[in-house]
Amino acid sequence: MRAAILREYDATPELGEFDEPAAAGDTVVADVLAAGLNPVDIRTAAGVFPLAPKPPLPSVAGWEGVARLEDGSRVYFVDPPPPH
């Protein structure tokens, strides 16, 4: 999948290919239609946001967006499981 990938802390995420996620437990995989990067995401990527742990490296940058499920419905998501 194409994503904004964080490869090191305090660096700009780079557009690139990342492993596809897999569903586990009660989660599902959805096709992301739109996702944003905001100041919280940038501070988290730098490892300095006090309310979030440093993400594992490498990981996909961003915490929220809109996705489409298999049945065609659109959903809002927030805080997907690391590293996605």
Coordinates of C-alpha atoms in Angstrom, one line a residue, residues 29-82:
V29 CA -9.1 -4.0 7.0
A30 CA -10.5 -1.1 5.1
D31 CA -9.5 0.9 2.0
V32 CA -8.3 4.4 3.2
L33 CA -10.0 7.1 1.1
A34 CA -8.5 10.1 2.9
A35 CA -6.2 10.7 5.9
G36 CA -4.7 13.8 7.2
L37 CA -1.5 14.8 8.9
N38 CA -1.9 17.5 11.5
P39 CA 0.3 19.1 14.3
V40 CA -0.5 16.2 16.7
D41 CA 0.8 13.7 14.1
I42 CA 3.9 15.7 13.5
R43 CA 4.7 16.0 17.2
T44 CA 4.0 12.2 17.7
A45 CA 6.3 11.5 14.8
A46 CA 9.0 13.6 16.5
G47 CA 8.5 11.6 19.7
V48 CA 7.5 14.7 21.7
F49 CA 3.7 14.5 22.0
P50 CA 3.1 14.0 25.7
L51 CA -0.2 12.0 25.3
A52 CA 1.1 9.4 22.9
P53 CA 4.0 6.9 23.0
K54 CA 6.6 7.0 20.3
P55 CA 5.3 4.9 17.3
P56 CA 7.3 1.9 16.3
L57 CA 9.7 2.4 13.3
P58 CA 8.9 2.1 10.5
S59 CA 5.2 3.0 10.8
V60 CA 2.5 4.8 8.8
A61 CA 2.1 8.5 9.9
G62 CA -1.3 9.7 10.9
W63 CA -4.0 8.8 13.4
E64 CA -7.3 9.4 11.6
G65 CA -9.1 9.3 8.3
V66 CA -12.0 8.0 6.2
A67 CA -12.1 4.5 4.8
R68 CA -14.4 2.2 2.8
L69 CA -15.4 -1.2 4.1
E70 CA -16.0 -4.3 1.9
D71 CA -19.8 -3.6 1.9
G72 CA -19.1 -0.2 0.4
S73 CA -20.0 1.8 3.5
R74 CA -17.7 4.6 4.6
V75 CA -16.3 4.9 8.1
Y76 CA -14.3 7.3 10.1
F77 CA -11.3 5.7 11.9
V78 CA -8.9 6.9 14.6
D79 CA -5.8 5.3 16.2
P80 CA -5.3 2.3 14.0
P81 CA -3.2 -0.5 15.4
P82 CA 0.6 0.0 15.0

